[in-house]
mmCIF file of C-alpha atoms in Angstrom:
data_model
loop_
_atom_site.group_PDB
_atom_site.id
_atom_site.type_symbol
_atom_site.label_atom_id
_atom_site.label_comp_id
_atom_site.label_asym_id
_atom_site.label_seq_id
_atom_site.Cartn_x
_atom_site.Cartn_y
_atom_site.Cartn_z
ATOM 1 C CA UNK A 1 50.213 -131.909 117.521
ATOM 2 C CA UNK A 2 49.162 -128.525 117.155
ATOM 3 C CA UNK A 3 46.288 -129.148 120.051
ATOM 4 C CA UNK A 4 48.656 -130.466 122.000
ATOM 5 C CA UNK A 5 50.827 -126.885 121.555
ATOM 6 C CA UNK A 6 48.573 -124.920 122.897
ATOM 7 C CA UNK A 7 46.714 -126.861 125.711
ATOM 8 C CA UNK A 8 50.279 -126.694 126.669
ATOM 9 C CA UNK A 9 50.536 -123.536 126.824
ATOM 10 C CA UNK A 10 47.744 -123.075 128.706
ATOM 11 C CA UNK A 11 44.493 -121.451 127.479
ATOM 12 C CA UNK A 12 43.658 -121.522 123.550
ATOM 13 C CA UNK A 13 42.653 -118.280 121.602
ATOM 14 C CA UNK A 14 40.122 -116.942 123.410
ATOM 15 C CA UNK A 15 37.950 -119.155 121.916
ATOM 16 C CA UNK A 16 39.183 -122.582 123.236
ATOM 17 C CA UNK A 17 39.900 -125.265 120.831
ATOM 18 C CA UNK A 18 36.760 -128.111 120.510
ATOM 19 C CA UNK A 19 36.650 -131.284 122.421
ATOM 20 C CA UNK A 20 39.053 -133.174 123.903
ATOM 21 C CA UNK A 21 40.246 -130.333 126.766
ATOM 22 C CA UNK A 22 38.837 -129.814 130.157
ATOM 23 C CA UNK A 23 37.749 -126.401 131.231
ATOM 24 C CA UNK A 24 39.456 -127.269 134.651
ATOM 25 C CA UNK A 25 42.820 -127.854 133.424
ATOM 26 C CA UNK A 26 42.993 -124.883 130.886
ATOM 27 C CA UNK A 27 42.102 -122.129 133.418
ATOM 28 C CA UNK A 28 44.418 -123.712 135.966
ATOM 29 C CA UNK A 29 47.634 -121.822 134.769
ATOM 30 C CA UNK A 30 45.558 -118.792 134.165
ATOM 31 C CA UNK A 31 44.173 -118.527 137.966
ATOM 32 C CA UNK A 32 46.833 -119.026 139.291
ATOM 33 C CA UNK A 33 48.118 -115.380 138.341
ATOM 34 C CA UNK A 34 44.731 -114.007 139.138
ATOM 35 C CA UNK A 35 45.775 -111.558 141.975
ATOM 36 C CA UNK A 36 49.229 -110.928 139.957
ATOM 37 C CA UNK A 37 49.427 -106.754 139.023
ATOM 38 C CA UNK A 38 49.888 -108.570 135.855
ATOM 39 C CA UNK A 39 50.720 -112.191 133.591
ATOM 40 C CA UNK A 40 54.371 -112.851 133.454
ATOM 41 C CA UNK A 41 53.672 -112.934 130.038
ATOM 42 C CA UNK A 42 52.987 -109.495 130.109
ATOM 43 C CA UNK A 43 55.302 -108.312 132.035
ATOM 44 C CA UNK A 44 57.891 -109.803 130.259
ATOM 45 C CA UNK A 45 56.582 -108.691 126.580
ATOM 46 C CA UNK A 46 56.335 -104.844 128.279
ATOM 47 C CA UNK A 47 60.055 -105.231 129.106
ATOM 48 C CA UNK A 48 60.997 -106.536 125.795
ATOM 49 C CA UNK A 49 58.920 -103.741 123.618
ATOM 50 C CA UNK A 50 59.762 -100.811 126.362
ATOM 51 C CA UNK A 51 63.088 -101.593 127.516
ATOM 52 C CA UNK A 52 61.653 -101.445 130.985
ATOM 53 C CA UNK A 53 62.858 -103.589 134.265
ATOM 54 C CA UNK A 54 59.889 -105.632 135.668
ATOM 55 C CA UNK A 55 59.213 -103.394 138.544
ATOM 56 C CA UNK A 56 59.244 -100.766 136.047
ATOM 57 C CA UNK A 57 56.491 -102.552 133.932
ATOM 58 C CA UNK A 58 54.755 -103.056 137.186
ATOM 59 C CA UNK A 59 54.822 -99.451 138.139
ATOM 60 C CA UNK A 60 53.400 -98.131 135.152
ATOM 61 C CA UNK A 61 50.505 -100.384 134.388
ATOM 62 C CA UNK A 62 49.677 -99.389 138.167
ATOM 63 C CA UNK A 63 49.518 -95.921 137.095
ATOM 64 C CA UNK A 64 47.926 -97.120 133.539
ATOM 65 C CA UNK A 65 45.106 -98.400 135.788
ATOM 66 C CA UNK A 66 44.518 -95.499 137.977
ATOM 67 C CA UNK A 67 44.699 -92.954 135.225
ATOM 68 C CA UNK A 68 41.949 -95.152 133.349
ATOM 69 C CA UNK A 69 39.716 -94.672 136.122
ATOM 70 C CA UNK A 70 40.526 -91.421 136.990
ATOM 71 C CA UNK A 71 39.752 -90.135 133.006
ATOM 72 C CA UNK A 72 35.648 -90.393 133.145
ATOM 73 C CA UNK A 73 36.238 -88.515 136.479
ATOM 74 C CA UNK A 74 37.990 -85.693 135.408
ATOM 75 C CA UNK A 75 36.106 -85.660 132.028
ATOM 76 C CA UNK A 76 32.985 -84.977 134.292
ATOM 77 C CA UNK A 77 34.534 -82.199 136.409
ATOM 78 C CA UNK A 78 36.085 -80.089 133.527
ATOM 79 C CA UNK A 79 32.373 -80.389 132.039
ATOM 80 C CA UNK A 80 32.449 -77.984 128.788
ATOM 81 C CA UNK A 81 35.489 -76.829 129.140
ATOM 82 C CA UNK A 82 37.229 -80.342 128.324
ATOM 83 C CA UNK A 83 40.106 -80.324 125.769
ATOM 84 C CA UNK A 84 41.133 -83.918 125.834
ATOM 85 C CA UNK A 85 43.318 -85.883 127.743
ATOM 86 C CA UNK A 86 46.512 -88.596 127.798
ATOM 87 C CA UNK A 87 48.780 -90.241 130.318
ATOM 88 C CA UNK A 88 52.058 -89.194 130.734
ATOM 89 C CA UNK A 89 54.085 -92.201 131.124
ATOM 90 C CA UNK A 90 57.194 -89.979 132.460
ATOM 91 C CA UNK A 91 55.134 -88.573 135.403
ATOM 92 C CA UNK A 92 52.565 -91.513 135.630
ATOM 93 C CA UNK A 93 50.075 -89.184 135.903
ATOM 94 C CA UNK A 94 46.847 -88.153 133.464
ATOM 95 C CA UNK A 95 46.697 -85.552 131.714
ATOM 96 C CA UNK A 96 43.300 -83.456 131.540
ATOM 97 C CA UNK A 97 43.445 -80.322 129.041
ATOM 98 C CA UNK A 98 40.581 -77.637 129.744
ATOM 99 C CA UNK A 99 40.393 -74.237 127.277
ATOM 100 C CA UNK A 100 41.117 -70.523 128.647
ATOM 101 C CA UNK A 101 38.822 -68.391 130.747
ATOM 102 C CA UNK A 102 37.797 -72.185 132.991
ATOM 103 C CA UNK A 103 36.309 -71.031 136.133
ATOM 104 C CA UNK A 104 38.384 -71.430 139.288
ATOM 105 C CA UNK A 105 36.038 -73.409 140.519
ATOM 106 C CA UNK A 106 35.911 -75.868 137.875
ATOM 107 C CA UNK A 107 39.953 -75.563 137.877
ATOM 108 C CA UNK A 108 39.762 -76.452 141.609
ATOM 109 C CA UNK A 109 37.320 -79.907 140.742
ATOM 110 C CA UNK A 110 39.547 -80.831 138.044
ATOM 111 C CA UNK A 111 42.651 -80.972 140.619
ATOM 112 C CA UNK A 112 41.292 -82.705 143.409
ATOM 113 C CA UNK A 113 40.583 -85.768 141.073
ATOM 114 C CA UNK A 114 44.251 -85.959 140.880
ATOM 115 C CA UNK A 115 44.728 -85.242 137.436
ATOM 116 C CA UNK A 116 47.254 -82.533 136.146
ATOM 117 C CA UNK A 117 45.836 -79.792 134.070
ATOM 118 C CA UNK A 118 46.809 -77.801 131.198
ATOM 119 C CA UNK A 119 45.048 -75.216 129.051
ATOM 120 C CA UNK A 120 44.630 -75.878 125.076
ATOM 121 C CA UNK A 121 43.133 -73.456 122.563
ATOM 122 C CA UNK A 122 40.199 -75.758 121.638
ATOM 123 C CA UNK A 123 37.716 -77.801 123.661
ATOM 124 C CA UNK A 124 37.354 -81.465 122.881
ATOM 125 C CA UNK A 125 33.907 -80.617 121.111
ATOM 126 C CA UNK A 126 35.454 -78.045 119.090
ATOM 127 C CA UNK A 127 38.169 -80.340 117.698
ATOM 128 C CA UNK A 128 35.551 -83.134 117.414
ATOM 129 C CA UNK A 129 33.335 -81.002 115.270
ATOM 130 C CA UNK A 130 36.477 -80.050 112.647
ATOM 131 C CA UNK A 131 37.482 -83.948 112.338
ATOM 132 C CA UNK A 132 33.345 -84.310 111.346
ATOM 133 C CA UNK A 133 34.037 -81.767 108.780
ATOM 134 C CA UNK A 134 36.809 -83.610 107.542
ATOM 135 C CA UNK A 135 34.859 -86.700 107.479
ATOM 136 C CA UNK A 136 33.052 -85.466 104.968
ATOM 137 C CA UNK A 137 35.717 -84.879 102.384
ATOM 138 C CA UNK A 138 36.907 -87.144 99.966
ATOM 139 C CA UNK A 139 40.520 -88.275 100.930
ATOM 140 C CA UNK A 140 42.965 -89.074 98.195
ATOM 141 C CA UNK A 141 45.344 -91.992 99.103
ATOM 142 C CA UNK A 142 48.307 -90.357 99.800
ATOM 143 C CA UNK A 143 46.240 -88.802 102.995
ATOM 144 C CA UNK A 144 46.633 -91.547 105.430
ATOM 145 C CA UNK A 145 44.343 -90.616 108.706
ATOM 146 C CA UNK A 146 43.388 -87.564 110.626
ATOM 147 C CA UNK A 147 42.956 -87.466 114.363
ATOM 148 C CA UNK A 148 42.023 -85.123 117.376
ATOM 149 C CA UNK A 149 45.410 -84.414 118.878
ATOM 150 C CA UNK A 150 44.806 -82.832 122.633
ATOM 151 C CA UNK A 151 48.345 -81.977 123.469
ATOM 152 C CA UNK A 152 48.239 -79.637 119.790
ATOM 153 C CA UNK A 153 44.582 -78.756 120.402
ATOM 154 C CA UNK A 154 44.490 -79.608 116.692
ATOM 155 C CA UNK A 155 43.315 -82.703 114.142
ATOM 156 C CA UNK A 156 46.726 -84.000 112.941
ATOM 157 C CA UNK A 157 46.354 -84.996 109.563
ATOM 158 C CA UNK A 158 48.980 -87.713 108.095
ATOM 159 C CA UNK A 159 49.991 -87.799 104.424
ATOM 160 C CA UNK A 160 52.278 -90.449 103.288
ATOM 161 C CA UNK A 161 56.142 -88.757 102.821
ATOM 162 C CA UNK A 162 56.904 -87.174 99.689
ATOM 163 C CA UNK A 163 53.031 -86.815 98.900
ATOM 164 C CA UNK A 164 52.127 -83.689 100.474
ATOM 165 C CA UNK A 165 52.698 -81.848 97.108
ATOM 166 C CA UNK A 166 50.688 -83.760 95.229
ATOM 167 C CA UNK A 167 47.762 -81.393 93.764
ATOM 168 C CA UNK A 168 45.020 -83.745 95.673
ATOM 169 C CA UNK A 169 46.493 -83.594 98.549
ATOM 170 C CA UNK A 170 47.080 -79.919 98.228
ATOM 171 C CA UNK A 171 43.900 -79.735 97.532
ATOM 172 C CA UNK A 172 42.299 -81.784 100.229
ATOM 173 C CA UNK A 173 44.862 -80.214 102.828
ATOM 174 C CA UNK A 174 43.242 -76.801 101.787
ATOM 175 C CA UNK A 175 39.555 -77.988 102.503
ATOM 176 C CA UNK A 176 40.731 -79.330 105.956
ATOM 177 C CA UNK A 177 42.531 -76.383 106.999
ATOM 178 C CA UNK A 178 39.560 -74.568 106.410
ATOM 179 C CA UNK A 179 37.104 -76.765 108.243
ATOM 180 C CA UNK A 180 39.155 -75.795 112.010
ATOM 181 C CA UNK A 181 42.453 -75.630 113.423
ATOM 182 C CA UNK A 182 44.286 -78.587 111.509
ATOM 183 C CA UNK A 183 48.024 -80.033 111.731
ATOM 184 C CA UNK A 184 49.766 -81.976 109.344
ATOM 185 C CA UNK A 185 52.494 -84.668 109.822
ATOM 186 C CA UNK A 186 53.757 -86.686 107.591
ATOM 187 C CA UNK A 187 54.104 -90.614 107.786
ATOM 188 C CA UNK A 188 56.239 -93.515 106.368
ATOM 189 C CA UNK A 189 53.979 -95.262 104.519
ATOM 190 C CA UNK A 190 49.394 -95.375 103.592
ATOM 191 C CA UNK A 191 47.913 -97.986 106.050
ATOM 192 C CA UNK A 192 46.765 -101.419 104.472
ATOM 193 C CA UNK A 193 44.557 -104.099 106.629
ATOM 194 C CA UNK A 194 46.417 -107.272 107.835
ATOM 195 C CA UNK A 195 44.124 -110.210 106.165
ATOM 196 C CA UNK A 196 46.456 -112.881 104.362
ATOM 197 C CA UNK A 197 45.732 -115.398 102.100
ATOM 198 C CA UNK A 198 44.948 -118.990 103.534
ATOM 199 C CA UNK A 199 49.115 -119.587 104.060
ATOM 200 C CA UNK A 200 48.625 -121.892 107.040
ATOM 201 C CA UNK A 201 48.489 -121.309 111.067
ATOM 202 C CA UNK A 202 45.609 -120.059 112.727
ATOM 203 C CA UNK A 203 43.294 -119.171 114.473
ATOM 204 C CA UNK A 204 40.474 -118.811 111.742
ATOM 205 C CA UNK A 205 39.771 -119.319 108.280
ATOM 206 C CA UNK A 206 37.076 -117.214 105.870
ATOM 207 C CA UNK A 207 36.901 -118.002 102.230
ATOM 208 C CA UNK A 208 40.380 -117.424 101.224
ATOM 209 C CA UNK A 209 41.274 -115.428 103.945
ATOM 210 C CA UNK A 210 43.040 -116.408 107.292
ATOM 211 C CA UNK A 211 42.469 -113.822 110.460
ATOM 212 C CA UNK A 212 42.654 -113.502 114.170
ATOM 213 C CA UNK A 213 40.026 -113.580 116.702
ATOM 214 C CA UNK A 214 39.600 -110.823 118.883
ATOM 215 C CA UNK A 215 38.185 -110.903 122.185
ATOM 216 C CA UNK A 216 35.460 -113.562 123.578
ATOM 217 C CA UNK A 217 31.689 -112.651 124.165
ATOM 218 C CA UNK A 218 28.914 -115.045 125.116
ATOM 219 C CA UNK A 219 27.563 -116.559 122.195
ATOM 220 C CA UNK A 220 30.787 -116.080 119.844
ATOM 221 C CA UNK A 221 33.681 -113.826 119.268
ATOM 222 C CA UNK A 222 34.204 -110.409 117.468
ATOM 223 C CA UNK A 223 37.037 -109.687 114.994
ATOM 224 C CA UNK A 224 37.975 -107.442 112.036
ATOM 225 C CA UNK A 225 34.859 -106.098 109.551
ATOM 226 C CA UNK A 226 37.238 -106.624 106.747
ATOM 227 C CA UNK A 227 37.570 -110.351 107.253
ATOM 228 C CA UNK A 228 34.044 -111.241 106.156
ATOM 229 C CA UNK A 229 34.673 -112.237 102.802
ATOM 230 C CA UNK A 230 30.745 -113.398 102.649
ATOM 231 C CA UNK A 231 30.948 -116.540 102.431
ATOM 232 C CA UNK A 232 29.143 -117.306 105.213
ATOM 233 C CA UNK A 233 30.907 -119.951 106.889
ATOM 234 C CA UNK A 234 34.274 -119.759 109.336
ATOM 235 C CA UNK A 235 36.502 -122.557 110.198
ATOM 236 C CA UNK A 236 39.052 -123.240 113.437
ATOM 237 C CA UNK A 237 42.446 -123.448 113.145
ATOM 238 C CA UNK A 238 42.231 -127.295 112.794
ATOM 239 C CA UNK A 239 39.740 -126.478 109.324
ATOM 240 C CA UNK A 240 36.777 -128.013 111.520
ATOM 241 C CA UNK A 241 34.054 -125.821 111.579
ATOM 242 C CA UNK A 242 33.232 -122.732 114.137
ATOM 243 C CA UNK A 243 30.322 -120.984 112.868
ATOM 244 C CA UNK A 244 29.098 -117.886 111.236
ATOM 245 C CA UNK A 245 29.768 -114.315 110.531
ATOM 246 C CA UNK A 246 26.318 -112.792 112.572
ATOM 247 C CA UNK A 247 27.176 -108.913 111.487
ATOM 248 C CA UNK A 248 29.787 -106.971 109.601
ATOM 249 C CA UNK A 249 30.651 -103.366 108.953
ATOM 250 C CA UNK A 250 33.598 -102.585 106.620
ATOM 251 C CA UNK A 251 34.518 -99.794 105.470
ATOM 252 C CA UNK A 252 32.913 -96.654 107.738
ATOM 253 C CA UNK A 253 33.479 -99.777 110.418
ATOM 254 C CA UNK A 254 35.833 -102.580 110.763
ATOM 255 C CA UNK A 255 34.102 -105.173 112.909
ATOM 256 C CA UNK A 256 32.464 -108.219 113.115
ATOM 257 C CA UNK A 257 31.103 -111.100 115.071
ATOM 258 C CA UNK A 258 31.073 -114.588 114.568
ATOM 259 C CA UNK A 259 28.600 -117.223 116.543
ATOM 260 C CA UNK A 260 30.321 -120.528 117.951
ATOM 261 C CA UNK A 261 29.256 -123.843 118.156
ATOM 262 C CA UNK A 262 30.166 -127.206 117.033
ATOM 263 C CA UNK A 263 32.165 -128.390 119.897
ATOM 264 C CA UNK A 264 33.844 -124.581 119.762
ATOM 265 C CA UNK A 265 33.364 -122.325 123.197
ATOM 266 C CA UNK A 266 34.661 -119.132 124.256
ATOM 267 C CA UNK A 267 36.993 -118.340 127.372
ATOM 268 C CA UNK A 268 38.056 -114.581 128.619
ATOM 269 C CA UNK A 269 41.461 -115.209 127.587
ATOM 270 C CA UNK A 270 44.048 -113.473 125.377
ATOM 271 C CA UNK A 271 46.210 -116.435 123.362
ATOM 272 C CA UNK A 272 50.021 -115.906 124.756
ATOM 273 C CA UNK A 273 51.356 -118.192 121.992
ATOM 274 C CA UNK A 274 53.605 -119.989 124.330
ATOM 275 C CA UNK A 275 56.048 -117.247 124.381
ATOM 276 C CA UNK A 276 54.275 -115.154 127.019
ATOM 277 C CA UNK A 277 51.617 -116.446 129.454
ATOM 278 C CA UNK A 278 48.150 -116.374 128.301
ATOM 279 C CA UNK A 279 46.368 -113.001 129.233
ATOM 280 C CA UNK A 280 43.083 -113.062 131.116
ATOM 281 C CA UNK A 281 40.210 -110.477 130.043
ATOM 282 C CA UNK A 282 38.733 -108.472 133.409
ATOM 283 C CA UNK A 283 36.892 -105.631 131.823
ATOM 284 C CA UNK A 284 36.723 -103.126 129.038
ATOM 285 C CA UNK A 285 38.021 -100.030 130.118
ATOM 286 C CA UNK A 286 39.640 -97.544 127.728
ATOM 287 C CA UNK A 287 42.950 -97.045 128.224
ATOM 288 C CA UNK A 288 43.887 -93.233 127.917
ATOM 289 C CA UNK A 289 46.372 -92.062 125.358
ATOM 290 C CA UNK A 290 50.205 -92.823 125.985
ATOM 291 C CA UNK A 291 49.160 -95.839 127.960
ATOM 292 C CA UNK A 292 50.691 -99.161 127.649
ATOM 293 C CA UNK A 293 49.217 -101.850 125.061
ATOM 294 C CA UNK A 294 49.444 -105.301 123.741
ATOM 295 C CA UNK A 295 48.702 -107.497 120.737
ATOM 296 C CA UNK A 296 48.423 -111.263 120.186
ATOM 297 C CA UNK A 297 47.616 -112.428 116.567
ATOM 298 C CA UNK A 298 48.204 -115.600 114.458
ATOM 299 C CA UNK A 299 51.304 -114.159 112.119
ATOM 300 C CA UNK A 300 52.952 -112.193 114.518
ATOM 301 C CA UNK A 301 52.180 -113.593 118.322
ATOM 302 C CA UNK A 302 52.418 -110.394 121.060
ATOM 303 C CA UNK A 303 53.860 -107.088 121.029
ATOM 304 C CA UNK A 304 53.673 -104.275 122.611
ATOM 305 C CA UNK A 305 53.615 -100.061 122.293
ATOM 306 C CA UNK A 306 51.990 -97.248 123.176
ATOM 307 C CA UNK A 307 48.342 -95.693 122.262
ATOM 308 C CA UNK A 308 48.825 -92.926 119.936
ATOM 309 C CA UNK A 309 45.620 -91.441 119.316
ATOM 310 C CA UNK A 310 41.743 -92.319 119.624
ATOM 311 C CA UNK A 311 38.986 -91.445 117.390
ATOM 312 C CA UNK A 312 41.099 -91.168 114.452
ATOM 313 C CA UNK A 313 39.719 -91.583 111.104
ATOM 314 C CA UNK A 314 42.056 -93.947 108.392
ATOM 315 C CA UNK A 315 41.750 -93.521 105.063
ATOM 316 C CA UNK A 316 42.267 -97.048 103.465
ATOM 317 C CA UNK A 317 41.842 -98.029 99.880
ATOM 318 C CA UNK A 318 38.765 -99.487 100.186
ATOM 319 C CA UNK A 319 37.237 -96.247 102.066
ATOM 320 C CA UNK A 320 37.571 -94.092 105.253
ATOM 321 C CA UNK A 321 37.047 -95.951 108.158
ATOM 322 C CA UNK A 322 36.468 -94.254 111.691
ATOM 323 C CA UNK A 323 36.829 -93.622 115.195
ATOM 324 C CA UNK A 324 39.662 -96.004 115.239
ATOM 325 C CA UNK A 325 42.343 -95.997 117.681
ATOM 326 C CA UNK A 326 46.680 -95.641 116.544
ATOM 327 C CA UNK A 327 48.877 -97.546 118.553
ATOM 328 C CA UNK A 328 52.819 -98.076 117.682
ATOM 329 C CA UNK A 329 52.301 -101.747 117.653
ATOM 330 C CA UNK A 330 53.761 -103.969 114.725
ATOM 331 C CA UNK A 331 51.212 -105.810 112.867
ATOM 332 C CA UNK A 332 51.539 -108.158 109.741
ATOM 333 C CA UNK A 333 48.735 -109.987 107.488
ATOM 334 C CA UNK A 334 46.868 -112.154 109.140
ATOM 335 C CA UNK A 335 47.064 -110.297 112.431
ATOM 336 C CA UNK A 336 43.260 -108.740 111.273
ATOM 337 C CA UNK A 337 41.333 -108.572 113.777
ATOM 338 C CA UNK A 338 43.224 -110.055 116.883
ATOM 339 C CA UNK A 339 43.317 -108.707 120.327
ATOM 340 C CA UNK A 340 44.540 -105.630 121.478
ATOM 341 C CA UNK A 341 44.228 -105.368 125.627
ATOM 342 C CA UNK A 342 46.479 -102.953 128.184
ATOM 343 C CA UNK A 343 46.798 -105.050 131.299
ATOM 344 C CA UNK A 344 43.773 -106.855 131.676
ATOM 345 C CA UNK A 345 41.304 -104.668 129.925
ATOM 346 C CA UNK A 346 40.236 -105.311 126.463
ATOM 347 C CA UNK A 347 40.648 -102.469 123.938
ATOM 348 C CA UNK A 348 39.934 -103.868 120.683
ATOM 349 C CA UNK A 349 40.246 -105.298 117.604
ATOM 350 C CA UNK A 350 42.941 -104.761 114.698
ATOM 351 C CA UNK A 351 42.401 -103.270 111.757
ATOM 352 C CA UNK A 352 45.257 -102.607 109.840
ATOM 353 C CA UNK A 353 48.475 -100.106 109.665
ATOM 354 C CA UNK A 354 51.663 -99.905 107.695
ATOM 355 C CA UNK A 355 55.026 -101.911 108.192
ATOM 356 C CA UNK A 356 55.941 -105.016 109.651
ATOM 357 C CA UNK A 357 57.299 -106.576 112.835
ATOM 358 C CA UNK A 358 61.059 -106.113 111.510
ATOM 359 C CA UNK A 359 61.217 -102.443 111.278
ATOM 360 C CA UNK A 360 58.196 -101.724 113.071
ATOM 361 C CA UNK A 361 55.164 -99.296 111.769
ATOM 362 C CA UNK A 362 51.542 -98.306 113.183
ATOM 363 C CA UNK A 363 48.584 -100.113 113.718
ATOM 364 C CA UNK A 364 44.841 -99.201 114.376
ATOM 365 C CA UNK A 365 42.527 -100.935 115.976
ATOM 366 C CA UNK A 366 38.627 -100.509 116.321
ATOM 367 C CA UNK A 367 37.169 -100.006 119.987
ATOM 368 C CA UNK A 368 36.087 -103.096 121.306
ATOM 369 C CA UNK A 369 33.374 -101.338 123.494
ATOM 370 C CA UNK A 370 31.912 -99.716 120.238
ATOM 371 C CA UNK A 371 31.463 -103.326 118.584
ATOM 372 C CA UNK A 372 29.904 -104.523 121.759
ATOM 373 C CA UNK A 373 27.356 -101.835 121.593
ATOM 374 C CA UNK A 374 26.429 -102.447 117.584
ATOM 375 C CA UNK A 375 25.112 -105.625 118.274
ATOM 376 C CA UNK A 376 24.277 -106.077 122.014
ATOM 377 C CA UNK A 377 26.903 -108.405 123.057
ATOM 378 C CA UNK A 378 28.388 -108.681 126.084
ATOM 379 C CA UNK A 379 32.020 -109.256 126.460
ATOM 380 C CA UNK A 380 32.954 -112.810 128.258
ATOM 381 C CA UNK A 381 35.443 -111.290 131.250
ATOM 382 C CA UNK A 382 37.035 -113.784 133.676
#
């Protein structure tokens, strides 16, 4: 019954469910939307989660797409003088920050890409260097994460509400004010990672955990670090068996990748869970700050938000883990590493975050482009 569900609702998990479906008839529903700006499914999630009309949805993951493109551009032409930069989803327009005294001629580079400009008190390498400094302190629990902030020209640092008193924290805050220019905010609640116990649904099973799986590549699929529970073995939805965790990095990292076989193969397709269309994967391209985003996992199907911050670092209970990227997206257990993709562009992988899919919370996800790097795969794109 439950294969029946989702060859219904057109392509399976990314990695497609065993034998017994064609590959003709599951990417039939998919192509058809191929030249679409986006799925329905989408489109209709982005109006649901950003109380947008559907032109409105269209309109800005237009803009989404051309301010991805334009970022490596205008990164180039502010050369050492870069601060950061984000999308503006009022003005549909990126955002490149450059520090005082740029030359007019750089200034002049930097606006004929497009991109509007705005001078910060700290290059991008400054602020990079201060978050490394942080890095290397020991974070007590009631300090959530710390992130480069462009728009501040600062590294925001989050400590749980109620907390910052706390003579750790004081302390720690202390240390980290002295490392560089440093912002504090505080924050609902510490972030926890979404495993769950084996409670039923899918997509995969490890030990007694149950997770999601990310995005396809050839040979397998990559997920959450903190889902290896090293047992060795992972099993399908239907309990039958998939394959293997290959590598694993959790904490410092959160990813992993697991080989397929068994009947098991991979598609470039982002599970819609019969609520939304299924999403098809294109490419990897980061999607700047403020932009758009989706996730699909097995407790909590798709939602959508906005992408907070890159490159932050989250302190979990287990141990810092970094360059991770904040998005406003719910997450619950389970949800571990499932897919996070802004139109049809992979992003990543989720980690974990704080709150629930009632009353909402954060969620961080690791790069999907850094996991394809650590072990040489090569994402499977439609």
């Amino acid at each position: 019954m439950r294969r029946t569900r989702i060859l219904r609702a057109g392509l399976a998990v990314l990695l497609l469910l065993g034998a017994g479906a064609t590959a003709t008839a599951a990417t039939t529903p998919a192509a058809a939307e191929e030249k679409a700006p986006a799925s329905a499914g989408l489109l209709t999630a982005m109006q649901r989660d950003f109380g947008l009309t559907r032109q409105e949805a269209e309109a800005r993951l237009a803009a989404e797409k051309k301010a991805t493109a334009l970022e490596p551009v205008a990164r180039k032409a502010a050369g050492a003088s870069y601060g950061g930069s984000w999308f503006d989803a009022d003005r549909g327009t990126l955002t490149v920050a450059v520090t005082p005294g740029t030359s007019t001629g750089t200034l002049q580079k930097l606006r004929a890409t497009g991109a509007a400009v705005r001078t910060v008190a700290h290059s991008a390498r400054a602020l990079a260097a201060t978050q490394a400094r942080i890095d290397e302190l020991p974070a007590p629990d009631a300090v959530s994460s710390w992130h480069v902030d462009a728009k501040t020209s600062k590294v925001v640092v989050n400590v749980v509400r109620g907390r910052q008193g706390d003579n750790d924290v004081r302390e720690f805050l202390a240390r980290a004010r002295a490392a560089g220019p440093v912002t504090v905010r505080q924050v609902a609640s510490a972030p926890t990672t979404f495993a769950a116990g084996t409670v039923g649904g899918d997509p995969y099973y490890t030990g007694n955990v149950r997770c999601s799986i990310g995005f396809s590549v050839y040979g397998g699929f990559v997920t959450a670090g903190h889902c290896d529970q090293h047992t060795g073995s992972v099993y399908g939805w239907d309990r039958s068996y998939v394959g293997n965790f290959q590598g694993s990095s959790f904490p410092d990292n959160d990813y992993a990748w697991v080989n397929v076989g068994s009947g098991w193969w991979t598609v470039p397709v982002v599970l819609g869970w019969g609520t939304v269309s299924d999403q098809l994967v294109r490419g990897s391209n980061v999607a700047p700050v403020g932009s758009s985003i989706c996730r699909s996992g097995s407790t909590t199907h798709w939602h959508c938000g906005t992408v907070l911050a890159m490159n932050e670092t989250v302190n979990y209970s287990q141990g810092a883990v970094h360059q991770m990227t904040k998005t406003n997206v719910c997450a619950e257990g389970g949800d571990s590493g499932g897919s996070f993709i802004s139109g049809d562009q992979a992003q990543g992988v989720t980690s974990g975050g704080w709150g629930n899919c009632s009353s909402g919370g954060e969620t961080w996800f690791q790069p999907v482009n850094e996991i394809l790097g650590r072990y040489g795969l090569t994402l499977h794109t439609y």
